[in-house]
mmCIF file of C-alpha atoms and ligand atoms in Angstrom:
data_model
loop_
_atom_site.group_PDB
_atom_site.id
_atom_site.type_symbol
_atom_site.label_atom_id
_atom_site.label_comp_id
_atom_site.label_asym_id
_atom_site.label_seq_id
_atom_site.Cartn_x
_atom_site.Cartn_y
_atom_site.Cartn_z
ATOM 1 C CA UNK U 254 -17.320 -6.223 -19.455
ATOM 2 C CA UNK U 255 -17.628 -6.892 -16.024
ATOM 3 C CA UNK U 256 -14.795 -7.019 -13.899
ATOM 4 C CA UNK U 257 -13.853 -10.132 -13.080
ATOM 5 C CA UNK U 258 -12.702 -10.629 -9.233
ATOM 6 C CA UNK U 259 -12.140 -14.054 -7.040
ATOM 7 C CA UNK U 260 -12.379 -14.220 -3.338
ATOM 8 C CA UNK U 261 -11.217 -17.576 -1.684
ATOM 9 C CA UNK U 262 -10.826 -18.256 1.920
ATOM 10 C CA UNK U 263 -7.278 -18.874 3.814
ATOM 11 C CA UNK U 264 -7.382 -20.026 6.949
ATOM 12 C CA UNK U 265 -3.504 -18.975 8.083
ATOM 13 C CA UNK U 266 -0.458 -18.895 6.167
ATOM 14 C CA UNK U 267 0.489 -22.320 6.084
ATOM 15 C CA UNK U 268 2.657 -23.259 3.017
ATOM 16 C CA UNK U 269 -0.117 -25.498 1.801
ATOM 17 C CA UNK U 270 -3.162 -23.338 2.502
ATOM 18 C CA UNK U 271 -1.337 -20.573 0.528
ATOM 19 C CA UNK U 272 -0.689 -23.003 -2.579
ATOM 20 C CA UNK U 273 -4.224 -24.472 -2.544
ATOM 21 C CA UNK U 274 -5.722 -20.999 -2.706
ATOM 22 C CA UNK U 275 -4.080 -18.494 -4.819
ATOM 23 C CA UNK U 276 -4.235 -21.696 -7.382
ATOM 24 C CA UNK U 277 -8.319 -21.242 -6.448
ATOM 25 C CA UNK U 278 -7.865 -17.733 -7.045
ATOM 26 C CA UNK U 279 -6.202 -18.183 -10.385
ATOM 27 C CA UNK U 280 -8.246 -20.829 -11.601
ATOM 28 C CA UNK U 281 -11.550 -18.607 -10.904
ATOM 29 C CA UNK U 282 -9.666 -16.191 -13.306
ATOM 30 C CA UNK U 283 -9.104 -18.415 -16.546
ATOM 31 C CA UNK U 284 -5.684 -20.230 -14.824
ATOM 32 C CA UNK U 285 -2.379 -18.079 -14.474
ATOM 33 C CA UNK U 286 -1.711 -19.358 -18.117
ATOM 34 C CA UNK U 287 -3.944 -16.580 -19.302
ATOM 35 C CA UNK U 288 -1.212 -14.202 -18.394
ATOM 36 C CA UNK U 289 2.364 -15.621 -18.086
ATOM 37 C CA UNK U 290 3.919 -17.742 -20.775
ATOM 38 C CA UNK U 291 6.967 -19.648 -21.353
ATOM 39 C CA UNK U 292 10.053 -17.164 -20.965
ATOM 40 C CA UNK U 293 8.625 -13.689 -20.069
ATOM 41 C CA UNK U 294 9.990 -11.786 -17.555
ATOM 42 C CA UNK U 295 7.366 -11.761 -14.890
ATOM 43 C CA UNK U 296 7.495 -8.605 -12.168
ATOM 44 C CA UNK U 297 6.279 -10.182 -8.792
ATOM 45 C CA UNK U 298 5.718 -6.637 -6.769
ATOM 46 C CA UNK U 299 4.922 -7.449 -2.935
ATOM 47 C CA UNK U 300 4.292 -4.615 -0.516
ATOM 48 C CA UNK U 301 7.929 -4.365 1.001
ATOM 49 C CA UNK U 302 6.898 -1.230 3.204
ATOM 50 C CA UNK U 303 9.488 -1.645 5.465
ATOM 51 C CA UNK U 304 12.061 -4.161 7.306
ATOM 52 C CA UNK U 305 9.324 -5.627 9.356
ATOM 53 C CA UNK U 306 8.826 -9.217 10.277
ATOM 54 C CA UNK U 307 5.485 -10.668 8.008
ATOM 55 C CA UNK U 308 4.045 -10.963 11.744
ATOM 56 C CA UNK U 309 3.870 -7.608 11.817
ATOM 57 C CA UNK U 310 1.075 -7.221 8.941
ATOM 58 C CA UNK U 311 2.889 -4.128 7.064
ATOM 59 C CA UNK U 312 3.969 -6.538 4.408
ATOM 60 C CA UNK U 313 2.967 -9.242 1.900
ATOM 61 C CA UNK U 314 3.614 -12.316 3.850
ATOM 62 C CA UNK U 315 6.364 -14.573 1.652
ATOM 63 C CA UNK U 316 4.418 -17.282 1.684
ATOM 64 C CA UNK U 317 2.475 -15.381 -0.238
ATOM 65 C CA UNK U 318 4.767 -14.501 -2.919
ATOM 66 C CA UNK U 319 6.768 -17.757 -3.147
ATOM 67 C CA UNK U 320 3.359 -19.297 -4.070
ATOM 68 C CA UNK U 321 3.132 -17.204 -6.935
ATOM 69 C CA UNK U 322 6.362 -17.256 -7.643
ATOM 70 C CA UNK U 323 6.552 -20.938 -8.187
ATOM 71 C CA UNK U 324 3.291 -20.356 -10.026
ATOM 72 C CA UNK U 325 5.239 -18.183 -12.320
ATOM 73 C CA UNK U 326 8.033 -20.644 -12.314
ATOM 74 C CA UNK U 327 5.965 -23.872 -13.499
ATOM 75 C CA UNK U 328 4.915 -21.756 -16.718
ATOM 76 C CA UNK U 329 8.421 -21.891 -17.804
ATOM 77 C CA UNK U 330 8.504 -17.738 -17.280
ATOM 78 C CA UNK U 331 11.319 -16.099 -15.051
ATOM 79 C CA UNK U 332 10.027 -14.363 -12.042
ATOM 80 C CA UNK U 333 11.737 -10.908 -10.896
ATOM 81 C CA UNK U 334 10.916 -9.806 -7.017
ATOM 82 C CA UNK U 335 11.004 -6.033 -6.389
ATOM 83 C CA UNK U 336 9.214 -3.308 -4.280
ATOM 84 C CA UNK U 337 11.022 0.453 -3.657
ATOM 85 C CA UNK U 338 10.232 0.502 0.466
ATOM 86 C CA UNK U 339 9.003 3.613 1.947
ATOM 87 C CA UNK U 340 11.479 6.444 2.432
ATOM 88 C CA UNK U 341 15.300 6.782 1.764
ATOM 89 C CA UNK U 342 17.063 3.928 0.863
ATOM 90 C CA UNK U 343 18.671 2.849 4.644
ATOM 91 C CA UNK U 344 19.449 -0.745 2.949
ATOM 92 C CA UNK U 345 17.431 -2.858 0.950
ATOM 93 C CA UNK U 346 19.523 -6.117 1.363
ATOM 94 C CA UNK U 347 17.681 -5.681 5.498
ATOM 95 C CA UNK U 348 14.695 -5.081 4.176
ATOM 96 C CA UNK U 349 14.610 -8.265 2.121
ATOM 97 C CA UNK U 350 16.159 -9.904 5.234
ATOM 98 C CA UNK U 351 13.435 -8.983 7.699
ATOM 99 C CA UNK U 352 10.152 -9.338 5.399
ATOM 100 C CA UNK U 353 11.108 -12.903 4.324
ATOM 101 C CA UNK U 354 11.710 -12.294 0.580
ATOM 102 C CA UNK U 355 15.430 -13.223 0.987
ATOM 103 C CA UNK U 356 14.057 -16.672 1.805
ATOM 104 C CA UNK U 357 11.668 -16.736 -0.547
ATOM 105 C CA UNK U 358 14.387 -16.153 -3.558
ATOM 106 C CA UNK U 359 16.442 -18.691 -1.352
ATOM 107 C CA UNK U 360 13.407 -21.086 -1.517
ATOM 108 C CA UNK U 361 12.980 -20.809 -5.488
ATOM 109 C CA UNK U 362 15.710 -19.196 -7.323
ATOM 110 C CA UNK U 363 13.879 -16.630 -8.065
ATOM 111 C CA UNK U 364 16.102 -12.809 -8.576
ATOM 112 C CA UNK U 365 15.543 -10.070 -6.411
ATOM 113 C CA UNK U 366 16.042 -6.894 -8.023
ATOM 114 C CA UNK U 367 16.467 -3.470 -5.966
ATOM 115 C CA UNK U 368 14.278 -0.378 -7.636
ATOM 116 C CA UNK U 369 16.852 1.884 -6.031
ATOM 117 C CA UNK U 370 19.735 1.095 -8.091
ATOM 118 C CA UNK U 371 18.126 -0.428 -10.975
ATOM 119 C CA UNK U 372 17.078 3.359 -12.775
ATOM 120 C CA UNK U 373 14.384 4.830 -13.948
ATOM 121 C CA UNK U 374 12.426 5.697 -16.921
ATOM 122 C CA UNK U 375 10.427 9.148 -17.208
ATOM 123 C CA UNK U 376 6.746 8.333 -18.201
ATOM 124 C CA UNK U 377 3.935 10.631 -18.928
ATOM 125 C CA UNK U 378 0.688 10.852 -18.279
ATOM 126 C CA UNK U 379 -2.031 12.072 -20.837
ATOM 127 C CA UNK U 380 -2.631 15.024 -18.723
ATOM 128 C CA UNK U 381 1.569 16.111 -19.012
ATOM 129 C CA UNK U 382 2.588 14.919 -16.140
ATOM 130 C CA UNK U 383 5.960 12.733 -15.704
ATOM 131 C CA UNK U 384 7.033 10.773 -12.974
ATOM 132 C CA UNK U 385 9.748 8.565 -12.729
ATOM 133 C CA UNK U 386 9.451 5.015 -12.348
ATOM 134 C CA UNK U 387 11.703 1.907 -11.598
ATOM 135 C CA UNK U 388 12.946 0.239 -15.045
ATOM 136 C CA UNK U 389 11.910 -3.046 -13.792
ATOM 137 C CA UNK U 390 8.558 -2.390 -13.527
ATOM 138 C CA UNK U 391 8.288 -0.928 -17.636
ATOM 139 C CA UNK U 392 10.723 -3.228 -18.807
ATOM 140 C CA UNK U 393 8.348 -6.843 -17.316
ATOM 141 C CA UNK U 394 6.592 -8.558 -19.906
ATOM 142 C CA UNK U 395 4.202 -9.115 -17.002
ATOM 143 C CA UNK U 396 3.108 -7.520 -14.127
ATOM 144 C CA UNK U 397 1.800 -9.074 -10.925
ATOM 145 C CA UNK U 398 1.256 -6.787 -7.658
ATOM 146 C CA UNK U 399 0.894 -8.478 -4.892
ATOM 147 C CA UNK U 400 -0.774 -6.155 -2.927
ATOM 148 C CA UNK U 401 -1.412 -5.986 1.427
ATOM 149 C CA UNK U 402 -4.920 -4.723 2.619
ATOM 150 C CA UNK U 403 -4.345 -2.256 5.334
ATOM 151 C CA UNK U 404 -5.415 0.831 6.514
ATOM 152 C CA UNK U 405 -3.595 4.004 6.111
ATOM 153 C CA UNK U 406 -3.361 7.316 7.750
ATOM 154 C CA UNK U 407 -3.138 9.857 4.405
ATOM 155 C CA UNK U 408 -5.084 7.550 2.143
ATOM 156 C CA UNK U 409 -7.830 5.519 3.880
ATOM 157 C CA UNK U 410 -6.694 2.655 2.550
ATOM 158 C CA UNK U 411 -3.938 0.978 1.399
ATOM 159 C CA UNK U 412 -4.661 -2.273 -1.812
ATOM 160 C CA UNK U 413 -4.098 -2.832 -4.971
ATOM 161 C CA UNK U 414 -3.738 0.446 -6.612
ATOM 162 C CA UNK U 415 -1.811 2.308 -4.087
ATOM 163 C CA UNK U 416 0.703 -0.805 -3.987
ATOM 164 C CA UNK U 417 1.783 0.741 -7.203
ATOM 165 C CA UNK U 418 3.518 3.532 -5.660
ATOM 166 C CA UNK U 419 6.310 1.479 -4.631
ATOM 167 C CA UNK U 420 7.530 1.358 -8.145
ATOM 168 C CA UNK U 421 9.042 4.942 -7.306
ATOM 169 C CA UNK U 422 12.377 4.278 -6.052
ATOM 170 C CA UNK U 423 13.259 5.917 -2.937
ATOM 171 C CA UNK U 424 13.570 9.805 -2.094
ATOM 172 C CA UNK U 425 11.248 10.752 -4.589
ATOM 173 C CA UNK U 426 8.451 9.651 -3.025
ATOM 174 C CA UNK U 427 9.015 12.191 -0.701
ATOM 175 C CA UNK U 428 9.229 14.617 -3.664
ATOM 176 C CA UNK U 429 5.685 13.419 -4.339
ATOM 177 C CA UNK U 430 4.500 13.635 -1.264
ATOM 178 C CA UNK U 431 5.946 17.624 -0.872
ATOM 179 C CA UNK U 432 4.232 18.211 -4.750
ATOM 180 C CA UNK U 433 0.878 16.947 -3.908
ATOM 181 C CA UNK U 434 0.292 17.974 0.051
ATOM 182 C CA UNK U 435 -3.161 18.143 0.430
ATOM 183 C CA UNK U 436 -4.801 13.912 -0.089
ATOM 184 C CA UNK U 437 -6.982 14.158 -2.428
ATOM 185 C CA UNK U 438 -3.778 15.934 -4.527
ATOM 186 C CA UNK U 439 -1.667 12.858 -3.683
ATOM 187 C CA UNK U 440 -4.505 10.230 -4.152
ATOM 188 C CA UNK U 441 -4.383 11.343 -7.963
ATOM 189 C CA UNK U 442 -0.413 11.265 -7.802
ATOM 190 C CA UNK U 443 -1.563 7.420 -6.666
ATOM 191 C CA UNK U 444 -3.639 7.003 -9.565
ATOM 192 C CA UNK U 445 -1.417 8.690 -11.973
ATOM 193 C CA UNK U 446 1.243 6.455 -11.241
ATOM 194 C CA UNK U 447 -1.151 2.704 -11.592
ATOM 195 C CA UNK U 448 -2.058 4.329 -14.599
ATOM 196 C CA UNK U 449 1.388 4.443 -15.780
ATOM 197 C CA UNK U 450 2.065 0.770 -14.143
ATOM 198 C CA UNK U 451 -1.399 -0.634 -14.400
ATOM 199 C CA UNK U 452 -0.662 -4.570 -13.396
ATOM 200 C CA UNK U 453 -1.939 -7.659 -15.806
ATOM 201 C CA UNK U 454 -3.011 -9.372 -12.216
ATOM 202 C CA UNK U 455 -3.678 -8.209 -8.736
ATOM 203 C CA UNK U 456 -3.353 -10.737 -5.814
ATOM 204 C CA UNK U 457 -4.375 -9.174 -2.347
ATOM 205 C CA UNK U 458 -2.932 -10.792 0.665
ATOM 206 C CA UNK U 459 -5.900 -10.384 3.092
ATOM 207 C CA UNK U 460 -5.419 -13.309 5.369
ATOM 208 C CA UNK U 461 -3.587 -11.131 8.239
ATOM 209 C CA UNK U 462 -4.919 -7.566 7.241
ATOM 210 C CA UNK U 463 -3.781 -4.013 9.229
ATOM 211 C CA UNK U 464 -6.825 -2.061 11.137
ATOM 212 C CA UNK U 465 -6.155 1.187 12.704
ATOM 213 C CA UNK U 466 -3.281 3.595 11.816
ATOM 214 C CA UNK U 467 -1.925 1.468 9.265
ATOM 215 C CA UNK U 468 0.077 0.967 6.853
ATOM 216 C CA UNK U 469 2.629 0.573 9.741
ATOM 217 C CA UNK U 470 1.092 1.564 12.948
ATOM 218 C CA UNK U 471 -1.610 -0.361 12.932
ATOM 219 C CA UNK U 472 -2.618 -4.113 14.418
ATOM 220 C CA UNK U 473 -2.816 -7.032 12.976
ATOM 221 C CA UNK U 474 -6.667 -8.125 11.581
ATOM 222 C CA UNK U 475 -7.823 -11.343 10.775
ATOM 223 C CA UNK U 476 -9.627 -11.554 7.466
ATOM 224 C CA UNK U 477 -8.866 -15.058 6.287
ATOM 225 C CA UNK U 478 -9.029 -14.562 2.541
ATOM 226 C CA UNK U 479 -7.229 -13.556 -0.747
ATOM 227 C CA UNK U 480 -8.370 -11.933 -3.446
ATOM 228 C CA UNK U 481 -6.954 -11.653 -7.390
ATOM 229 C CA UNK U 482 -8.525 -9.563 -9.996
ATOM 230 C CA UNK U 483 -6.929 -8.250 -13.306
ATOM 231 C CA UNK U 484 -8.838 -5.306 -12.353
ATOM 232 C CA UNK U 485 -6.741 -2.950 -9.368
ATOM 233 C CA UNK U 486 -9.665 -0.784 -9.114
ATOM 234 C CA UNK U 487 -12.594 -3.634 -8.817
ATOM 235 C CA UNK U 488 -10.526 -5.292 -6.108
ATOM 236 C CA UNK U 489 -9.723 -1.352 -3.784
ATOM 237 C CA UNK U 490 -13.762 -1.062 -4.033
ATOM 238 C CA UNK U 491 -14.407 -4.939 -2.591
ATOM 239 C CA UNK U 492 -11.654 -4.486 -0.464
ATOM 240 C CA UNK U 493 -12.682 -1.330 0.973
ATOM 241 C CA UNK U 494 -16.383 -2.323 1.568
ATOM 242 C CA UNK U 495 -14.731 -5.114 3.258
ATOM 243 C CA UNK U 496 -13.082 -2.890 5.845
ATOM 244 C CA UNK U 497 -16.119 -1.027 6.531
ATOM 245 C CA UNK U 498 -15.367 2.309 4.330
ATOM 246 C CA UNK U 499 -18.560 3.840 2.750
ATOM 247 C CA UNK U 500 -19.229 3.729 -0.988
ATOM 248 C CA UNK U 501 -17.159 7.208 -2.300
ATOM 249 C CA UNK U 502 -14.595 7.385 0.784
ATOM 250 C CA UNK U 503 -11.813 6.947 -1.130
ATOM 251 C CA UNK U 504 -9.894 9.245 -3.089
ATOM 252 C CA UNK U 505 -7.626 6.877 -4.960
ATOM 253 C CA UNK U 506 -10.918 5.299 -6.403
ATOM 254 C CA UNK U 507 -13.074 7.959 -7.211
ATOM 255 C CA UNK U 508 -10.500 9.510 -9.216
ATOM 256 C CA UNK U 509 -9.587 5.858 -11.082
ATOM 257 C CA UNK U 510 -13.187 5.520 -11.733
ATOM 258 C CA UNK U 511 -13.341 9.133 -13.181
ATOM 259 C CA UNK U 512 -10.569 8.438 -15.362
ATOM 260 C CA UNK U 513 -12.091 5.350 -16.167
ATOM 261 C CA UNK U 514 -9.804 2.873 -15.133
ATOM 262 C CA UNK U 515 -12.170 0.768 -13.084
ATOM 263 C CA UNK U 516 -16.373 -0.188 -12.739
ATOM 264 C CA UNK U 517 -17.889 2.360 -11.315
ATOM 265 C CA UNK U 518 -20.771 0.652 -9.486
ATOM 266 C CA UNK U 519 -20.238 -2.761 -7.588
ATOM 267 C CA UNK U 520 -22.735 -4.123 -10.333
ATOM 268 C CA UNK U 521 -19.834 -4.231 -12.299
ATOM 269 C CA UNK U 522 -18.152 -6.636 -11.046
ATOM 270 C CA UNK U 523 -18.280 -10.314 -11.345
ATOM 271 C CA UNK U 524 -17.054 -12.049 -7.663
ATOM 272 C CA UNK U 525 -16.333 -15.846 -7.863
ATOM 273 C CA UNK U 526 -15.539 -17.928 -5.142
ATOM 274 C CA UNK U 527 -17.154 -16.052 -1.676
ATOM 275 C CA UNK U 528 -19.517 -14.844 -1.639
ATOM 276 C CA UNK U 529 -19.051 -11.314 -0.135
ATOM 277 C CA UNK U 530 -22.896 -10.569 1.249
ATOM 278 C CA UNK U 531 -22.393 -14.281 2.815
ATOM 279 C CA UNK U 532 -19.107 -13.698 4.503
ATOM 280 C CA UNK U 533 -18.559 -12.928 8.627
ATOM 281 C CA UNK U 534 -16.515 -10.322 8.368
ATOM 282 C CA UNK U 535 -14.819 -8.709 10.965
ATOM 283 C CA UNK U 536 -15.421 -4.885 12.060
ATOM 284 C CA UNK U 537 -12.140 -2.960 11.081
ATOM 285 C CA UNK U 538 -10.913 -0.134 13.667
ATOM 286 C CA UNK U 539 -10.502 2.029 10.929
ATOM 287 C CA UNK U 540 -7.917 5.282 10.865
ATOM 288 C CA UNK U 541 -8.228 7.319 13.981
ATOM 289 C CA UNK U 542 -7.505 10.590 11.799
ATOM 290 C CA UNK U 543 -10.798 9.607 9.339
ATOM 291 C CA UNK U 544 -12.813 12.318 10.134
ATOM 292 C CA UNK U 545 -10.983 14.843 9.501
ATOM 293 C CA UNK U 546 -10.826 13.824 5.959
ATOM 294 C CA UNK U 547 -14.551 14.177 5.771
ATOM 295 C CA UNK U 548 -14.319 18.163 6.483
ATOM 296 C CA UNK U 549 -14.208 20.020 3.296
ATOM 297 C CA UNK U 550 -11.281 22.199 1.990
ATOM 298 C CA UNK U 551 -12.862 25.212 3.153
ATOM 299 C CA UNK U 552 -13.853 24.503 5.947
ATOM 300 C CA UNK U 553 -10.845 22.787 7.452
ATOM 301 C CA UNK U 554 -9.072 26.220 6.938
ATOM 302 C CA UNK U 555 -10.836 27.796 8.914
ATOM 303 C CA UNK U 556 -11.343 25.488 12.030
ATOM 304 C CA UNK U 557 -7.536 23.884 11.717
ATOM 305 C CA UNK U 558 -6.610 26.417 14.395
ATOM 306 C CA UNK U 559 -8.871 24.266 16.687
ATOM 307 C CA UNK U 560 -9.175 21.084 15.007
ATOM 308 C CA UNK U 561 -6.304 19.191 13.972
ATOM 309 C CA UNK U 562 -4.743 15.816 14.251
ATOM 310 C CA UNK U 563 -1.006 15.862 14.083
ATOM 311 C CA UNK U 564 2.222 13.836 14.416
ATOM 312 C CA UNK U 565 4.001 13.586 17.841
ATOM 313 C CA UNK U 566 6.497 10.944 19.191
ATOM 314 C CA UNK U 567 5.894 8.460 22.164
ATOM 315 C CA UNK U 568 9.493 9.077 24.248
ATOM 316 C CA UNK U 569 9.613 5.957 25.620
ATOM 317 C CA UNK U 570 8.939 4.174 21.976
ATOM 318 C CA UNK U 571 11.959 6.708 20.281
ATOM 319 C CA UNK U 572 15.009 4.735 19.558
ATOM 320 C CA UNK U 573 15.909 8.243 18.282
ATOM 321 C CA UNK U 574 17.194 6.719 14.938
ATOM 322 C CA UNK U 575 16.131 9.307 12.868
ATOM 323 C CA UNK U 576 13.771 7.870 10.452
ATOM 324 C CA UNK U 577 11.648 10.251 10.377
ATOM 325 C CA UNK U 578 14.129 13.166 10.492
ATOM 326 C CA UNK U 579 15.020 11.882 6.936
ATOM 327 C CA UNK U 580 12.245 11.447 5.585
ATOM 328 C CA UNK U 581 10.179 14.569 6.404
ATOM 329 C CA UNK U 582 9.843 16.207 2.479
ATOM 330 C CA UNK U 583 9.522 19.269 4.262
ATOM 331 C CA UNK U 584 12.488 19.190 6.974
ATOM 332 C CA UNK U 585 9.706 19.586 9.541
ATOM 333 C CA UNK U 586 11.407 17.024 11.974
ATOM 334 C CA UNK U 587 14.933 17.995 13.682
ATOM 335 C CA UNK U 588 17.594 15.809 15.693
ATOM 336 C CA UNK U 589 17.583 15.923 18.898
ATOM 337 C CA UNK U 590 19.714 14.433 21.945
ATOM 338 C CA UNK U 591 16.712 12.112 23.028
ATOM 339 C CA UNK U 592 14.490 12.105 20.550
ATOM 340 C CA UNK U 593 13.456 14.454 17.196
ATOM 341 C CA UNK U 594 11.378 17.331 17.750
ATOM 342 C CA UNK U 595 8.912 18.719 15.474
ATOM 343 C CA UNK U 596 7.909 22.472 13.685
ATOM 344 C CA UNK U 597 4.730 22.249 12.415
ATOM 345 C CA UNK U 598 5.404 25.536 10.677
ATOM 346 C CA UNK U 599 5.463 23.496 7.242
ATOM 347 C CA UNK U 600 4.278 20.434 7.950
ATOM 348 C CA UNK U 601 1.494 19.229 5.410
ATOM 349 C CA UNK U 602 0.597 16.417 7.431
ATOM 350 C CA UNK U 603 1.643 14.006 4.560
ATOM 351 C CA UNK U 604 2.089 11.105 7.389
ATOM 352 C CA UNK U 605 5.628 10.069 6.198
ATOM 353 C CA UNK U 606 7.199 10.476 9.670
ATOM 354 C CA UNK U 607 4.032 8.052 11.021
ATOM 355 C CA UNK U 608 4.492 5.785 8.008
ATOM 356 C CA UNK U 609 7.682 5.233 8.341
ATOM 357 C CA UNK U 610 8.995 5.104 12.019
ATOM 358 C CA UNK U 611 9.887 1.522 12.862
ATOM 359 C CA UNK U 612 8.889 1.811 16.550
ATOM 360 C CA UNK U 613 5.325 2.853 16.216
ATOM 361 C CA UNK U 614 7.082 6.328 18.032
ATOM 362 C CA UNK U 615 4.956 8.503 15.917
ATOM 363 C CA UNK U 616 1.279 8.674 17.113
ATOM 364 C CA UNK U 617 -1.644 11.109 16.061
ATOM 365 C CA UNK U 618 -1.807 13.820 18.650
ATOM 366 C CA UNK U 619 -5.206 15.373 18.296
ATOM 367 C CA UNK U 620 -6.770 18.479 19.504
ATOM 368 C CA UNK U 621 -9.720 18.610 22.367
ATOM 369 C CA UNK U 622 -11.958 19.371 20.426
ATOM 370 C CA UNK U 623 -10.655 16.546 17.404
ATOM 371 C CA UNK U 624 -11.064 14.362 20.337
ATOM 372 C CA UNK U 625 -15.183 14.958 20.788
ATOM 373 C CA UNK U 626 -15.713 14.832 17.324
ATOM 374 C CA UNK U 627 -14.346 11.444 16.983
HETATM 375 S S1 SF4 K 2155 10.256 8.647 16.042
HETATM 376 FE FE1 SF4 K 2155 10.416 6.986 14.757
HETATM 377 S S2 SF4 K 2155 11.725 6.797 12.978
HETATM 378 FE FE2 SF4 K 2155 11.470 8.924 14.364
HETATM 379 S S3 SF4 K 2155 13.756 9.009 15.550
HETATM 380 FE FE3 SF4 K 2155 11.908 8.041 16.972
HETATM 381 S S4 SF4 K 2155 12.222 6.022 16.489
HETATM 382 FE FE4 SF4 K 2155 13.404 6.891 14.671
HETATM 383 S S1 SF4 K 2156 6.392 15.952 9.872
HETATM 384 FE FE1 SF4 K 2156 5.531 14.214 9.198
HETATM 385 S S2 SF4 K 2156 3.844 14.437 8.575
HETATM 386 FE FE2 SF4 K 2156 4.658 16.746 8.692
HETATM 387 S S3 SF4 K 2156 5.539 17.024 7.081
HETATM 388 FE FE3 SF4 K 2156 7.174 15.751 7.762
HETATM 389 S S4 SF4 K 2156 7.037 13.769 7.616
HETATM 390 FE FE4 SF4 K 2156 5.051 14.859 6.483
#
């Protein structure tokens, strides 16, 4: 059967506009009541990457979270709001405050849950790999994932499938980066975790997205859309098209397709609402290291001494907070008097430092030849 996907215009984050667009998204899929029943525990999982204001477009907008929460409550179910931000735990309450999730909890009465202190279950894939997943994800009767559409310097794009990586509490995320240093291996980990936590429904906040060197250091990009589906892989395929990636370019999508977790082609996706081909979509700036990902592994090894892209620090932006030091899975960043210093010997280019720096102080430095390539 084809995957059904809803695309709805949403001009801004005004509450009434978001509420109406969310309602239409659900209606295109047969109504939220198809997925949510009275008294069920419904985990609503936004992307709460870091403790930043919603205007930075790093996190799922609180108005989207509020609208979905209220629809869940309308059906007599019990919403629980939770996600694990990137990196080691520096205070989930600060993340809730700054991302305005606390405000949503106050407006709706929904409970906030900290994955970091809720405990984990070990869950094993059919291939025998065990992952430690936050208990509230597994204990929920229904999971509604609220993804944010952004570019990503490691996985090129983060949307529906990658959002479930936040089911892993705190420091373990860094461990998984270390165990899977190559982008393709890491994409496999992301898909494994997704396969153990498949949401019943995913809604993508693509009203204001992120372009450039996301998921935290890029720039906000207006697209004015909400997308929804029970099929997260289909959503990623459409989202990648919206951003301007080529078909087959996103590793997580390819791996998920190989595992039989989503449609193999656009012909198997039935879209309802806006016609994607008729939308005047903005051109997204894609991650600056994208070209490196197109080079085959064997060639990359040979040319690495001459062609490289690696993280470095913009002195003027750095506040010496040491978040990057704490979160580097290979301990390649060391504390310094004015700013941390990199030792690239063991760096696996996981881009955690780039992703988690709250000040946009970590940038991608390119060798002279890499700059010429693009
Ligand atoms: S580079 Fe960013 S994360 Fe690292 S110390 Fe500076 S401000 Fe903090
Ligand atoms: S220095 Fe940055 S890119 Fe390199 S391993 Fe550490 S966190 Fe990852």
